Amino acid sequence: MRLVQQLTLVGATVGAGLMAGLFAAFSYAVMPALRGADDRTFVDAMQRINVTIVNGWFLLAFLGTPLLAALAAVLAWRGAARPALAWIVAGLALYLVMFVVTVAVNVPLNDALAAAGSADLAAARERFESAWVTWNVVRTLASTAGFGALCWALVIAGRASG
């Protein structure tokens, strides 16, 4: 059972790291690069990204991470990694903040940009860019903090079982 507990926590931590890295890359590379693009290029690039990103690998990390983190919390509560439980729960809670922001804010903005098509690109960009970038920073910070909490949980769990 200890191996399952460790693998579950490692899986949740890796997933959280992948998601934090994805959102961070948008914050410090993708969106700053697109900021200088004309409206047609910006809207086209974001529309393409928003379609392409919904794939099995993304969904596995995005949806699998909170499930693994919740399972890691249950297993820690009942097992040797109990000293790490608070950090696992903190990591899960911060991940869920990112999840809610993504579902409640960023995805609807993506959908609105997709619905705009190619008509009045400047207006579509105006409604999208600033809000999307701001909320992406929020989810970047939340997911990065969640990843850090899960990393610390790994350290504590390792000490508890060693």
Short mmCIF file of C-alpha atoms in Angstrom, two decimals:
data_model
loop_
_atom_site.label_atom_id
_atom_site.label_comp_id
_atom_site.label_asym_id
_atom_site.label_seq_id
_atom_site.Cartn_x
_atom_site.Cartn_y
_atom_site.Cartn_z
CA MET A 1 0.00 0.00 0.00
CA ARG A 2 2.90 2.35 0.69
CA LEU A 3 4.05 2.05 -2.94
CA VAL A 4 0.57 2.98 -4.19
CA GLN A 5 0.55 5.94 -1.82
CA GLN A 6 3.96 7.13 -3.04
CA LEU A 7 3.14 6.66 -6.72
CA THR A 8 -0.16 8.48 -6.34
CA LEU A 9 1.54 11.47 -4.72
CA VAL A 10 4.31 11.47 -7.33
CA GLY A 11 1.73 11.32 -10.13
CA ALA A 12 -0.25 14.21 -8.66
CA THR A 13 2.93 16.23 -8.26
CA VAL A 14 4.11 15.57 -11.82
CA GLY A 15 0.66 16.46 -13.18
CA ALA A 16 0.55 19.67 -11.16
CA GLY A 17 4.03 20.56 -12.41
CA LEU A 18 3.04 19.97 -16.02
CA MET A 19 -0.02 22.19 -15.68
CA ALA A 20 1.87 24.92 -13.82
CA GLY A 21 4.54 24.85 -16.52
CA LEU A 22 1.97 25.09 -19.30
CA PHE A 23 0.26 28.13 -17.81
CA ALA A 24 3.59 29.74 -16.90
CA ALA A 25 4.79 29.32 -20.49
CA PHE A 26 1.73 31.21 -21.67
CA SER A 27 2.45 33.95 -19.11
CA TYR A 28 6.09 34.53 -19.93
CA ALA A 29 6.43 33.43 -23.55
CA VAL A 30 3.30 32.82 -25.64
CA MET A 31 1.16 35.84 -24.74
CA PRO A 32 4.07 38.33 -24.70
CA ALA A 33 5.07 37.05 -28.15
CA LEU A 34 1.52 37.42 -29.45
CA ARG A 35 1.15 40.89 -27.93
CA GLY A 36 3.12 42.31 -30.86
CA ALA A 37 1.15 40.45 -33.51
CA ASP A 38 -1.53 42.06 -35.63
CA ASP A 39 -5.17 41.27 -34.76
CA ARG A 40 -5.63 38.60 -37.46
CA THR A 41 -2.48 36.73 -36.40
CA PHE A 42 -3.35 36.99 -32.70
CA VAL A 43 -6.93 35.76 -33.09
CA ASP A 44 -5.97 33.01 -35.52
CA ALA A 45 -3.14 31.77 -33.28
CA MET A 46 -5.29 31.72 -30.15
CA GLN A 47 -8.18 30.02 -31.95
CA ARG A 48 -5.79 27.33 -33.21
CA ILE A 49 -4.17 26.88 -29.79
CA ASN A 50 -7.57 26.59 -28.11
CA VAL A 51 -8.62 23.81 -30.48
CA THR A 52 -5.30 21.95 -30.46
CA ILE A 53 -4.81 21.96 -26.70
CA VAL A 54 -7.93 19.90 -26.06
CA ASN A 55 -6.27 16.52 -26.56
CA GLY A 56 -5.72 13.37 -24.56
CA TRP A 57 -2.40 14.40 -23.05
CA PHE A 58 -3.76 17.74 -21.83
CA LEU A 59 -6.96 16.18 -20.49
CA LEU A 60 -5.02 13.42 -18.71
CA ALA A 61 -2.94 15.97 -16.83
CA PHE A 62 -5.74 18.52 -16.34
CA LEU A 63 -8.37 16.06 -15.09
CA GLY A 64 -6.13 13.32 -13.71
CA THR A 65 -4.10 15.54 -11.39
CA PRO A 66 -6.92 16.49 -9.01
CA LEU A 67 -8.09 12.87 -8.91
CA LEU A 68 -4.60 11.66 -8.02
CA ALA A 69 -4.17 14.45 -5.46
CA ALA A 70 -7.49 13.58 -3.81
CA LEU A 71 -6.53 9.91 -3.73
CA ALA A 72 -3.11 10.83 -2.32
CA ALA A 73 -4.85 12.78 0.45
CA VAL A 74 -7.09 9.84 1.34
CA LEU A 75 -4.15 7.45 1.33
CA ALA A 76 -2.02 9.83 3.40
CA TRP A 77 -4.79 10.23 5.95
CA ARG A 78 -4.94 6.48 6.39
CA GLY A 79 -1.22 5.72 5.99
CA ALA A 80 2.38 6.51 6.82
CA ALA A 81 2.38 9.81 4.92
CA ARG A 82 -0.12 11.43 7.29
CA PRO A 83 2.39 14.17 8.24
CA ALA A 84 2.22 15.31 4.58
CA LEU A 85 -1.59 15.47 4.53
CA ALA A 86 -1.91 19.23 5.08
CA TRP A 87 0.47 19.92 2.18
CA ILE A 88 -1.34 17.48 -0.08
CA VAL A 89 -4.66 19.14 0.73
CA ALA A 90 -3.13 22.59 0.17
CA GLY A 91 -1.75 21.44 -3.19
CA LEU A 92 -5.14 20.04 -4.17
CA ALA A 93 -6.97 23.19 -3.07
CA LEU A 94 -4.62 25.44 -5.04
CA TYR A 95 -4.93 23.18 -8.06
CA LEU A 96 -8.71 23.43 -7.78
CA VAL A 97 -8.45 27.24 -7.77
CA MET A 98 -6.64 26.95 -11.12
CA PHE A 99 -9.22 24.43 -12.33
CA VAL A 100 -12.16 26.71 -11.45
CA VAL A 101 -10.51 29.76 -13.03
CA THR A 102 -9.86 27.76 -16.19
CA VAL A 103 -13.40 26.41 -16.45
CA ALA A 104 -15.23 29.55 -15.29
CA VAL A 105 -13.14 32.26 -16.99
CA ASN A 106 -10.52 31.15 -19.53
CA VAL A 107 -12.61 28.53 -21.35
CA PRO A 108 -15.61 30.89 -21.79
CA LEU A 109 -13.21 33.53 -23.13
CA ASN A 110 -11.78 30.93 -25.54
CA ASP A 111 -15.30 29.99 -26.63
CA ALA A 112 -16.23 33.63 -27.23
CA LEU A 113 -13.10 34.12 -29.30
CA ALA A 114 -13.95 31.02 -31.34
CA ALA A 115 -17.49 32.28 -31.89
CA ALA A 116 -16.16 35.61 -33.11
CA GLY A 117 -14.75 33.84 -36.14
CA SER A 118 -12.92 36.30 -38.33
CA ALA A 119 -15.37 39.20 -38.06
CA ASP A 120 -14.14 42.40 -36.37
CA LEU A 121 -10.87 40.93 -35.18
CA ALA A 122 -9.84 44.05 -33.27
CA ALA A 123 -13.02 43.97 -31.17
CA ALA A 124 -12.71 40.22 -30.56
CA ARG A 125 -9.13 40.66 -29.43
CA GLU A 126 -10.05 43.62 -27.23
CA ARG A 127 -12.70 41.57 -25.39
CA PHE A 128 -10.35 38.60 -25.02
CA GLU A 129 -6.69 39.48 -24.52
CA SER A 130 -6.51 41.55 -21.35
CA ALA A 131 -8.98 39.44 -19.37
CA TRP A 132 -7.46 36.14 -20.56
CA VAL A 133 -3.91 37.23 -19.72
CA THR A 134 -4.94 38.48 -16.26
CA TRP A 135 -6.75 35.28 -15.35
CA ASN A 136 -3.97 33.17 -16.81
CA VAL A 137 -1.60 34.85 -14.35
CA VAL A 138 -4.00 33.93 -11.53
CA ARG A 139 -4.12 30.30 -12.59
CA THR A 140 -0.35 30.26 -13.13
CA LEU A 141 0.23 31.46 -9.57
CA ALA A 142 -2.33 29.06 -8.10
CA SER A 143 -1.05 26.03 -10.01
CA THR A 144 2.59 26.87 -9.28
CA ALA A 145 1.86 27.24 -5.58
CA GLY A 146 -0.08 23.96 -5.68
CA PHE A 147 2.86 22.27 -7.37
CA GLY A 148 5.18 23.63 -4.69
CA ALA A 149 2.89 22.35 -1.93
CA LEU A 150 2.82 18.89 -3.50
CA CYS A 151 6.62 18.92 -3.86
CA TRP A 152 6.91 19.70 -0.17
CA ALA A 153 4.40 16.94 0.59
CA LEU A 154 6.73 14.54 -1.22
CA VAL A 155 9.60 15.62 1.00
CA ILE A 156 7.56 15.20 4.16
CA ALA A 157 6.12 11.86 3.03
CA GLY A 158 9.64 10.65 2.25
CA ARG A 159 10.83 11.60 5.73
CA ALA A 160 7.81 9.92 7.30
CA SER A 161 8.34 6.64 5.50
CA GLY A 162 12.13 6.62 5.71
#
